[in-house]
XYZ file of C-alpha atoms in Angstrom:
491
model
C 14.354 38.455 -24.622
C 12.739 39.650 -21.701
C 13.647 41.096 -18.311
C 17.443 41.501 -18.024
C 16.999 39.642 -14.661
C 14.865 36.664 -16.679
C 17.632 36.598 -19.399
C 20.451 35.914 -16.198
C 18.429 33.356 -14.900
C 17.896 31.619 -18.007
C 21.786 31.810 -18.824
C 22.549 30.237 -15.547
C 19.853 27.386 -15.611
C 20.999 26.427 -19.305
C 24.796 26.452 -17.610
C 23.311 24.098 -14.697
C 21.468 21.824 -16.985
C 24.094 21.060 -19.685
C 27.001 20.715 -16.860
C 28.820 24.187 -17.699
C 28.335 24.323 -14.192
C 28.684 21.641 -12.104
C 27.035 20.285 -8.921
C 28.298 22.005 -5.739
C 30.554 24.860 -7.940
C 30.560 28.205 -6.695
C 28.547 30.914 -8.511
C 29.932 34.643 -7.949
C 28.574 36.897 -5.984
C 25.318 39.299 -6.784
C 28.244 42.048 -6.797
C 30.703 40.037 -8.842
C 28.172 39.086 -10.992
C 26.729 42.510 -11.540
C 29.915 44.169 -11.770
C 30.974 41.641 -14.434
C 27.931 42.134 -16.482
C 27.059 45.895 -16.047
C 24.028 45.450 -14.541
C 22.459 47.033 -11.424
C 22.830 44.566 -8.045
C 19.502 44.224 -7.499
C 19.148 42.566 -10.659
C 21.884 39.902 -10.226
C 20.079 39.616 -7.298
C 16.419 38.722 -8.395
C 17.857 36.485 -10.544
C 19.413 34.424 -8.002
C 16.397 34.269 -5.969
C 14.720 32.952 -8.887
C 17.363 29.670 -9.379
C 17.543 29.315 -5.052
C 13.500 29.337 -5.250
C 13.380 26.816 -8.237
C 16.231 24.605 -6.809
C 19.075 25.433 -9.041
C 21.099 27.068 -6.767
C 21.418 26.573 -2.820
C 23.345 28.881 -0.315
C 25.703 27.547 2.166
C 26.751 28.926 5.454
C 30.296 30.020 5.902
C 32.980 31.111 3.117
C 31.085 28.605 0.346
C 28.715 31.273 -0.383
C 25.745 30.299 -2.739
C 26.501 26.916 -5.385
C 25.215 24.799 -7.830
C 22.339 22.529 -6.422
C 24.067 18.804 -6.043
C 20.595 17.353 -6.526
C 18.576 19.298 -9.184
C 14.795 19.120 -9.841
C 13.097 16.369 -10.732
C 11.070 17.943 -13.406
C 14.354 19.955 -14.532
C 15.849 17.662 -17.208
C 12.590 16.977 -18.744
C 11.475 20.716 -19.280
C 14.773 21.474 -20.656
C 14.487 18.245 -23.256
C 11.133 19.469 -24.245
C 11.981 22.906 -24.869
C 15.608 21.951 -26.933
C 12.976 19.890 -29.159
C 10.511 22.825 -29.132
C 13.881 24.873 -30.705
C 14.626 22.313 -33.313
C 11.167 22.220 -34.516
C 10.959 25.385 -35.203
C 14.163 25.708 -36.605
C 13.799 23.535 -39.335
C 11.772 25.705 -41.474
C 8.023 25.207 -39.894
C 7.314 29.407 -39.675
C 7.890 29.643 -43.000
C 8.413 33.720 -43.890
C 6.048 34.881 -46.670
C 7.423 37.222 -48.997
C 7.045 39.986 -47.662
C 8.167 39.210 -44.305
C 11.774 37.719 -45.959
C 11.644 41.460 -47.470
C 11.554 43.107 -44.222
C 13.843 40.788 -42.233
C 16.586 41.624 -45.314
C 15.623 45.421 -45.172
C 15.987 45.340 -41.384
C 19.269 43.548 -41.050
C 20.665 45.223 -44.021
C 19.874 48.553 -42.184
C 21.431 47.386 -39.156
C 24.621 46.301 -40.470
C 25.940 49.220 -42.727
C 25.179 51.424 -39.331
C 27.174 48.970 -37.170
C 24.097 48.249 -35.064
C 24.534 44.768 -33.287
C 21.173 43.462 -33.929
C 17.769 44.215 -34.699
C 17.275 45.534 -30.855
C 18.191 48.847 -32.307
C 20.555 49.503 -28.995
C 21.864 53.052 -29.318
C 24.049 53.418 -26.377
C 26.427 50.586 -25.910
C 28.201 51.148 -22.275
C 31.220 51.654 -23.629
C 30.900 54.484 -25.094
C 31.727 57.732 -23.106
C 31.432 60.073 -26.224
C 28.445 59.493 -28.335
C 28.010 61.363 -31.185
C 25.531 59.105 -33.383
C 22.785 61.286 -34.879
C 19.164 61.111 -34.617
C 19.035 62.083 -30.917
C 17.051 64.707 -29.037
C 18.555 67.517 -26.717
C 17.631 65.486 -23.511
C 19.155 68.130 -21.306
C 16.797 71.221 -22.807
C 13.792 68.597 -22.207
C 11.460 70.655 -19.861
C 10.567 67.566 -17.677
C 9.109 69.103 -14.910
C 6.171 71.230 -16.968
C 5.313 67.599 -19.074
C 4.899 65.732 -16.175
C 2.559 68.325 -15.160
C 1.005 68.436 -17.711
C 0.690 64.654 -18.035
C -0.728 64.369 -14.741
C -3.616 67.166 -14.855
C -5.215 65.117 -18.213
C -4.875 62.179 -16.314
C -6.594 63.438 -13.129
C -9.220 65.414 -15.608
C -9.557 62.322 -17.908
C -12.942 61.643 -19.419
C -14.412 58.248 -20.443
C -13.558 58.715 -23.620
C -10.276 59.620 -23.414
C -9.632 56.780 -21.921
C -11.190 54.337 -24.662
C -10.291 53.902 -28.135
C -9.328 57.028 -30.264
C -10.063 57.915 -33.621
C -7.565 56.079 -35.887
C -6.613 59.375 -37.570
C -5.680 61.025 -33.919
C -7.650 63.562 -31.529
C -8.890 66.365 -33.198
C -7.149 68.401 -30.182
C -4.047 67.840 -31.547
C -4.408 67.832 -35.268
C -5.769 71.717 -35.058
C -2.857 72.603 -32.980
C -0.532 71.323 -35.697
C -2.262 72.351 -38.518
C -2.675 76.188 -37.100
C 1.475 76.132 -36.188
C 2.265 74.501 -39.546
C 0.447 77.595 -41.233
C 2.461 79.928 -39.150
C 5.677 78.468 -39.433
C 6.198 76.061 -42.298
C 3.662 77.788 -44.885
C 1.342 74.994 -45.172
C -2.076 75.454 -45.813
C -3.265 72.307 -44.034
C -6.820 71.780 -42.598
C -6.975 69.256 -40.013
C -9.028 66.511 -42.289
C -5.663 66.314 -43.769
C -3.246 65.463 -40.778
C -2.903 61.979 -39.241
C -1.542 61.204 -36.078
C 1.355 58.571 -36.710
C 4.078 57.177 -33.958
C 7.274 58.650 -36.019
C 8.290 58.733 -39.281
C 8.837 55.446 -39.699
C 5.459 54.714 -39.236
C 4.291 57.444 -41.872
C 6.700 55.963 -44.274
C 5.123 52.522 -43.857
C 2.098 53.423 -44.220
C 2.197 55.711 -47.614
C 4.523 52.605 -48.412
C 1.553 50.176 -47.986
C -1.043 52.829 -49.540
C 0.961 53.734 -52.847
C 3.460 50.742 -53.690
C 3.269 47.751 -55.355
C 6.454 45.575 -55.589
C 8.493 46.496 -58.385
C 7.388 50.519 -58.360
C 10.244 52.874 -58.569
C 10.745 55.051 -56.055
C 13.476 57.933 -56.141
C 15.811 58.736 -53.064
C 18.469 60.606 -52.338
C 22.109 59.727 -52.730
C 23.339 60.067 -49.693
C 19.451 59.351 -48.011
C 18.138 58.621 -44.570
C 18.461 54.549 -44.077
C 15.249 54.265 -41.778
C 13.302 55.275 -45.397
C 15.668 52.969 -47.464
C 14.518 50.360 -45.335
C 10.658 50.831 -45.777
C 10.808 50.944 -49.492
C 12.986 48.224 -50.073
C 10.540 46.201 -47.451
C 7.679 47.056 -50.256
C 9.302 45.469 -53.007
C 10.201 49.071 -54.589
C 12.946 49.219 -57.461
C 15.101 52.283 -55.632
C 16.773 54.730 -58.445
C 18.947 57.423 -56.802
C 19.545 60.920 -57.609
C 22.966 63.069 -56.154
C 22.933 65.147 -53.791
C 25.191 68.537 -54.432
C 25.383 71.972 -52.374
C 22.350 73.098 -53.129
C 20.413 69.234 -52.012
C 18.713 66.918 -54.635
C 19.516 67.393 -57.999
C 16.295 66.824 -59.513
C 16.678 63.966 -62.588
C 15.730 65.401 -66.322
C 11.935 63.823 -67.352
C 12.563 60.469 -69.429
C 10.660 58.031 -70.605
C 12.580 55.575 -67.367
C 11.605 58.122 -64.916
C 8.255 59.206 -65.796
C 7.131 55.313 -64.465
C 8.595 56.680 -61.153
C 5.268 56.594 -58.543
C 7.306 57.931 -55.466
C 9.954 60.790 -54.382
C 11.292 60.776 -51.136
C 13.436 64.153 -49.887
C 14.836 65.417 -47.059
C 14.309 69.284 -48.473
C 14.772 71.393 -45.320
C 18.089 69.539 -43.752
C 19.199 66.814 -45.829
C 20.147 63.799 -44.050
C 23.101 63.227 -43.807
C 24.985 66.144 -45.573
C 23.215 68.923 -44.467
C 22.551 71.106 -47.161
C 19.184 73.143 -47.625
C 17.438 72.422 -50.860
C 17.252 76.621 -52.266
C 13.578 77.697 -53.631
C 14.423 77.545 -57.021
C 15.107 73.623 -56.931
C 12.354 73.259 -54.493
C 9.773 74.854 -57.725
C 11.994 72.518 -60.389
C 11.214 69.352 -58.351
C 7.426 70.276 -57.990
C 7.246 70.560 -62.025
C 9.182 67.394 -62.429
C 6.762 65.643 -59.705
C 3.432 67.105 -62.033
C 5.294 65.708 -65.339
C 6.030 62.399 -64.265
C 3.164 61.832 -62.063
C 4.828 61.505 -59.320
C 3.988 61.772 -55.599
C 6.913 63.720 -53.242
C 7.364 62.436 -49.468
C 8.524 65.962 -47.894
C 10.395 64.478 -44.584
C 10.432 67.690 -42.721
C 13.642 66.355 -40.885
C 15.094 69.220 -38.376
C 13.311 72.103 -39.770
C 12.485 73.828 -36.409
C 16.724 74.052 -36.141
C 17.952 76.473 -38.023
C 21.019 78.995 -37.020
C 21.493 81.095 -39.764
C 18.203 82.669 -41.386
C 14.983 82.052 -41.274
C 13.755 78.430 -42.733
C 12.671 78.554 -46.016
C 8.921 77.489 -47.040
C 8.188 73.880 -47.218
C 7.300 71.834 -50.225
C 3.797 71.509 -49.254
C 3.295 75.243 -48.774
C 4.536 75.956 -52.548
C 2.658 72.343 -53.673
C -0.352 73.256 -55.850
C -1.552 70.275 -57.261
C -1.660 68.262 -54.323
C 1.438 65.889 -54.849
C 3.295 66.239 -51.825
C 2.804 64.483 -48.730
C 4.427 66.327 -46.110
C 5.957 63.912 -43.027
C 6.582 65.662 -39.555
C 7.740 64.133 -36.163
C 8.411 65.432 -32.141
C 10.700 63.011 -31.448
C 13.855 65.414 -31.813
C 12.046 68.998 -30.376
C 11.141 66.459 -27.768
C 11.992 63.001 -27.225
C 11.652 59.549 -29.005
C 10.043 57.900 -26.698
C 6.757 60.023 -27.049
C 6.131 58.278 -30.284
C 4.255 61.383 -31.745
C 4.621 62.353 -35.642
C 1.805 63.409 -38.466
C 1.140 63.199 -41.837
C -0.141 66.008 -44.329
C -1.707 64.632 -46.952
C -3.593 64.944 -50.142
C -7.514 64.879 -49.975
C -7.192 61.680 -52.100
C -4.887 59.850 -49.575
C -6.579 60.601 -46.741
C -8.922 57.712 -46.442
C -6.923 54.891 -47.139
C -4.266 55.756 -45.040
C -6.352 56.241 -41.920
C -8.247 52.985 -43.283
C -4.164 51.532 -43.626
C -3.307 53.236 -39.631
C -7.217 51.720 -38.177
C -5.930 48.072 -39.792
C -2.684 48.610 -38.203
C -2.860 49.712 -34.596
C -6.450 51.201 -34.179
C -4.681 54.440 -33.559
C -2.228 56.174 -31.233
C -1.543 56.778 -27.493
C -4.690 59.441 -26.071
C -3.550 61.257 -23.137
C 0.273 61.844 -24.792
C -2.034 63.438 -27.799
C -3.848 65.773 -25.169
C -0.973 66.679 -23.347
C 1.048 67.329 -26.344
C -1.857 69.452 -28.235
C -1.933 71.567 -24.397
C 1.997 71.771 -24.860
C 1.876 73.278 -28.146
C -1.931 75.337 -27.192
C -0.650 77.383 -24.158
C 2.745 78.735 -25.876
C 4.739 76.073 -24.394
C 6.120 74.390 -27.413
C 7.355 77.549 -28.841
C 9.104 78.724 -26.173
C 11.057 75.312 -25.338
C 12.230 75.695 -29.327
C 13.374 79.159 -28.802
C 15.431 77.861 -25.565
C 16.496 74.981 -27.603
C 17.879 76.752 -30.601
C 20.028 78.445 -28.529
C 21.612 76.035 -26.620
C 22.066 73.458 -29.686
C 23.268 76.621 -31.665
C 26.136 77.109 -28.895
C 26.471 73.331 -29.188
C 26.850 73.503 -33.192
C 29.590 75.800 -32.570
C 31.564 74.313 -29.868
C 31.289 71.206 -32.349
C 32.406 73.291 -34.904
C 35.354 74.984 -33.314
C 36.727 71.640 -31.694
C 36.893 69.989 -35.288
C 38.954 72.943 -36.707
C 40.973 72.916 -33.989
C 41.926 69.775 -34.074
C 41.687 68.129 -37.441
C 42.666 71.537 -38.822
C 43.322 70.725 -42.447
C 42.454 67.373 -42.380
C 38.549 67.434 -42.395
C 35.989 69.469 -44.037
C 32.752 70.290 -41.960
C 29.767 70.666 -44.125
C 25.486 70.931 -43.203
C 26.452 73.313 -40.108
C 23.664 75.523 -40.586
C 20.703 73.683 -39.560
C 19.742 70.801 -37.634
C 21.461 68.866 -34.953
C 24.279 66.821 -36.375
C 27.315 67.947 -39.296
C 28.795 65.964 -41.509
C 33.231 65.816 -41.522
C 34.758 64.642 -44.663
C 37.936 63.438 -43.789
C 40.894 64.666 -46.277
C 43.593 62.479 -47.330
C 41.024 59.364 -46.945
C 39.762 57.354 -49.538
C 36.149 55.261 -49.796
C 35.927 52.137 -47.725
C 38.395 53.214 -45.155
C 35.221 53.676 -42.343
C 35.650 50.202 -40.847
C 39.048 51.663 -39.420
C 37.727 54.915 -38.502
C 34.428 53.373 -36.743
C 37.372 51.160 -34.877
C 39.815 53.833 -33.458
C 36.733 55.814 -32.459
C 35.342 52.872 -30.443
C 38.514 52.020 -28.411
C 38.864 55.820 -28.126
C 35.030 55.836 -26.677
C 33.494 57.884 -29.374
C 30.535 56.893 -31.301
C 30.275 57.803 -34.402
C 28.364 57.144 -37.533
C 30.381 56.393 -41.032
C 28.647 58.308 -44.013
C 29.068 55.221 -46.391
C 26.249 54.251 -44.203
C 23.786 56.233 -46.308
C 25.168 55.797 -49.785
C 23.558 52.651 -51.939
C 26.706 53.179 -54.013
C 30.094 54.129 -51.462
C 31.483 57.047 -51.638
C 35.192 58.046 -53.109
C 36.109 59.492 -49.418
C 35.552 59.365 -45.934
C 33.382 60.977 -43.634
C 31.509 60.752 -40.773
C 28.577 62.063 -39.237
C 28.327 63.973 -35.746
C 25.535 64.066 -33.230
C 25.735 66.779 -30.758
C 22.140 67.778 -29.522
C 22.109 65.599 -25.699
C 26.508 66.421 -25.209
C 27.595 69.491 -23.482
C 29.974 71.352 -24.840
C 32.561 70.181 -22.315
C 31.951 66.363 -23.754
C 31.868 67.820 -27.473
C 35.489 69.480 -26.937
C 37.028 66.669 -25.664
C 35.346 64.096 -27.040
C 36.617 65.621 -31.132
C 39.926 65.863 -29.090
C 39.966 61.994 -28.578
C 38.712 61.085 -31.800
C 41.043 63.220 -33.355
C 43.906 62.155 -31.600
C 42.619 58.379 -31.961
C 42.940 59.119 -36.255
C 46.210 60.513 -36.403
């Protein structure tokens, strides 16, 4: 795509060339033109200068303004022939997709349509939307800037020859002993740092235990409701995807039959299950480790939200209780900090850990240095711990203004569930039946609320309605009235 200022001037000189816009006509102004495509002026206006430098485009004196070239450029017509011929060669089949690659493309675009995302661009924001309570965001207001960019700059000024070359695949040791010695604090997990592997996200991780442990046609287990980004992954391996129910206490972990015992791969969401909420209790937590060790199977603990918790202390993660080394145990900053830092590990079994580094080397050679550094300083010096502490205060008073504006004003009609952890809810709506989302998604969008439908997440659709709600980057303020105009918008 390129440059929003390339993409205008490309729209324009396809316009000019085809005769959408004839010799001499009048082109709008940089301000119309911005104002009519929500961009900033000064990119209207580079794009202008682009078509008045290559000819396209001439300015006149007096009330005229800028046109359409009467005389284009010689070389003009030809370009454009070559490149439409360029198009219909490749369009006829010549990059023919291998397998695997028509796997992903169907993954992807299946993702993106049962979220309502326009394309594979992954936009999250449309303008439109003054309300926007789609999950998976970070609290960009509690973001302490100031101290990262500080940060940030003293490794750079400091920065050695080798922190500026290559890294080890598997990430900077730096940062791997700072997570390993705040996982054994916090989360209960015994984990050396030969174990941990510097990723960028979660999606990454699951792509790479995906392309370490799957063949096409291996079954992997997921939860029903289940986090779409992981969906996506496994179906892009070729894996057969059996689903287990999720009920008030998380997973319910499937009895040990001769169909599930060929299962290689269990993916939860244990600590805050996405979407619904819920916190899978100890007891299940020990039931799913035996079924893993009885079926052979491996357990992807996505750590999801696990540093947010309002209402007692988190419970021990399913690597700490692990004891046969099954689990691999997925973490990510990109909510305690932001998504664009690109900064997640894996735990994993002694027996996984060399192909997967072999699987990240193969991949990208290994992950951003100075972010690393600065991130293993943030964490080091007390930093991290104290933004949380800040942060689970705020998103708790956020949580509740959330909670308070839905009560007041759906009153009976919805049903707010997963409140007690992590930074979105899920609302059932009463009265509503399964498949009615396309209407709800609607009314919120005119009303300017973004929303996600829950059907979203279900392989099968669910019997009702409900939606899910983001609320870690509003303020209150925006969360009050923003469940007033949804609410208002469903009635």
């Amino acid at each position: 795509m390129g440059p929003l200022y390339r993409q205008i001037y490309r729209a324009f000189r396809n316009e000019i060339l085809t005769r959408a816009l004839a010799p001499g006509e009048r082109v709008p102004s940089t301000r119309a033109l911005a104002g009519l495509l929500k961009v900033s002026r000064n990119t209207a206006v580079l794009a202008y200068e682009q078509l008045l430098a290559e000819g396209y485009l001439e300015t006149r004196v007096g009330a005229a303004g800028t046109v359409v070239a009467p005389v284009l450029p010689p070389d003009s017509f030809r370009s454009h022939l070559s490149l439409e011929r360029q198009r219909r060669t490749v369009s006829r089949g010549d990059a023919r997709l291998a397998m695997v690659g028509e796997r992903i493309l169907k993954a992807a675009r299946a993702t993106t349509d049962s979220l309502g995302l326009p394309s594979l661009s992954w936009e999250l924001t449309p303008p439109r939307l003054r309300y926007d309570f789609r999950p998976g965001r970070a609290a960009f207001p509690d973001l302490p800037y100031a101290l990262w960019c500080r940060l940030l700059g003293a490794r750079a000024r400091h920065a050695t020859l080798r922190d500026l070359d290559y890294g080890p695949p598997q990430g900077r040791w730096e940062l791997r002993e700072a997570i390993a010695a705040r996982l054994r604090r916090l989360r209960g997990v015994e984990a050396s740092p030969e174990r941990i592997v510097i990723v960028n996200g979660t999606q990454q991780a699951l792509d790479l235990i995906s392309r370490v442990l799957l063949n096409p046609g291996d079954r992997v287990l997921i939860e029903e409701p289940h986090y779409t980004g992981a969906r996506c992954v496994f179906m892009s391996a070729g894996a057969q995807l059996l689903t287990s129910a999720v009920d008030n206490n998380g997973i319910q972990v499937p009895k040990v039959t001769k169909q599930n015992r060929a299962i290689r791969l269990a993916y939860v969401t244990p600590s805050h299950q996405f979407p619904t909420g819920v916190v899978l209790p100890i007891a299940r937590r020990l039931e799913l480790l035996d079924w893993a060790s009885r079926v052979g199977a491996f357990i992807v603990e996505d750590d999801y939200d696990s540093e947010y918790r309002y209402d007692g202390p988190p419970l021990q993660a399913l690597a700490g209780l692990d004891r046969e080394g099954r689990v691999i145990y997925v973490g990510t900053f990109s909510k305690i900090l932001f998504p664009a830092l690109r900064l997640g590990y894996l735990v994993l079994p002694e027996v996984l850990v060399e192909p997967v580094v072999a699987a990240k080397a193969m991949g990208d050679t290994g992950t951003a240095i100075l972010e690393q550094l600065v991130l293993a300083d943030f964490i080091s010096t007390g930093h991290f711990d104290r933004h949380l502490r800040r942060t689970n205060i705020s998103n708790a008073a956020r949580r509740n203004a959330l909670v308070a504006a839905v009560r007041k004003e759906f009153r009976e009609r919805a049903e707010v569930c997963g409140a007690n952890a992590g930074l979105h809810l899920l609302v059932w709506l009463k009265g509503s039946s399964g498949g009615m989302i396309a209407d709800v998604h609607g009314k919120a969008e005119k009303a300017g609320v973004g929303l996600y439908g829950v059907e979203s997440f279900y392989l099968k659709p669910p019997k009702r309605t409900g939606v899910v709600l983001g609320y870690a980057p509003l303020p209150e303020s925006e969360i009050r009235e923003g469940i007033r105009c949804l609410a208002a918008a469903l009635k």
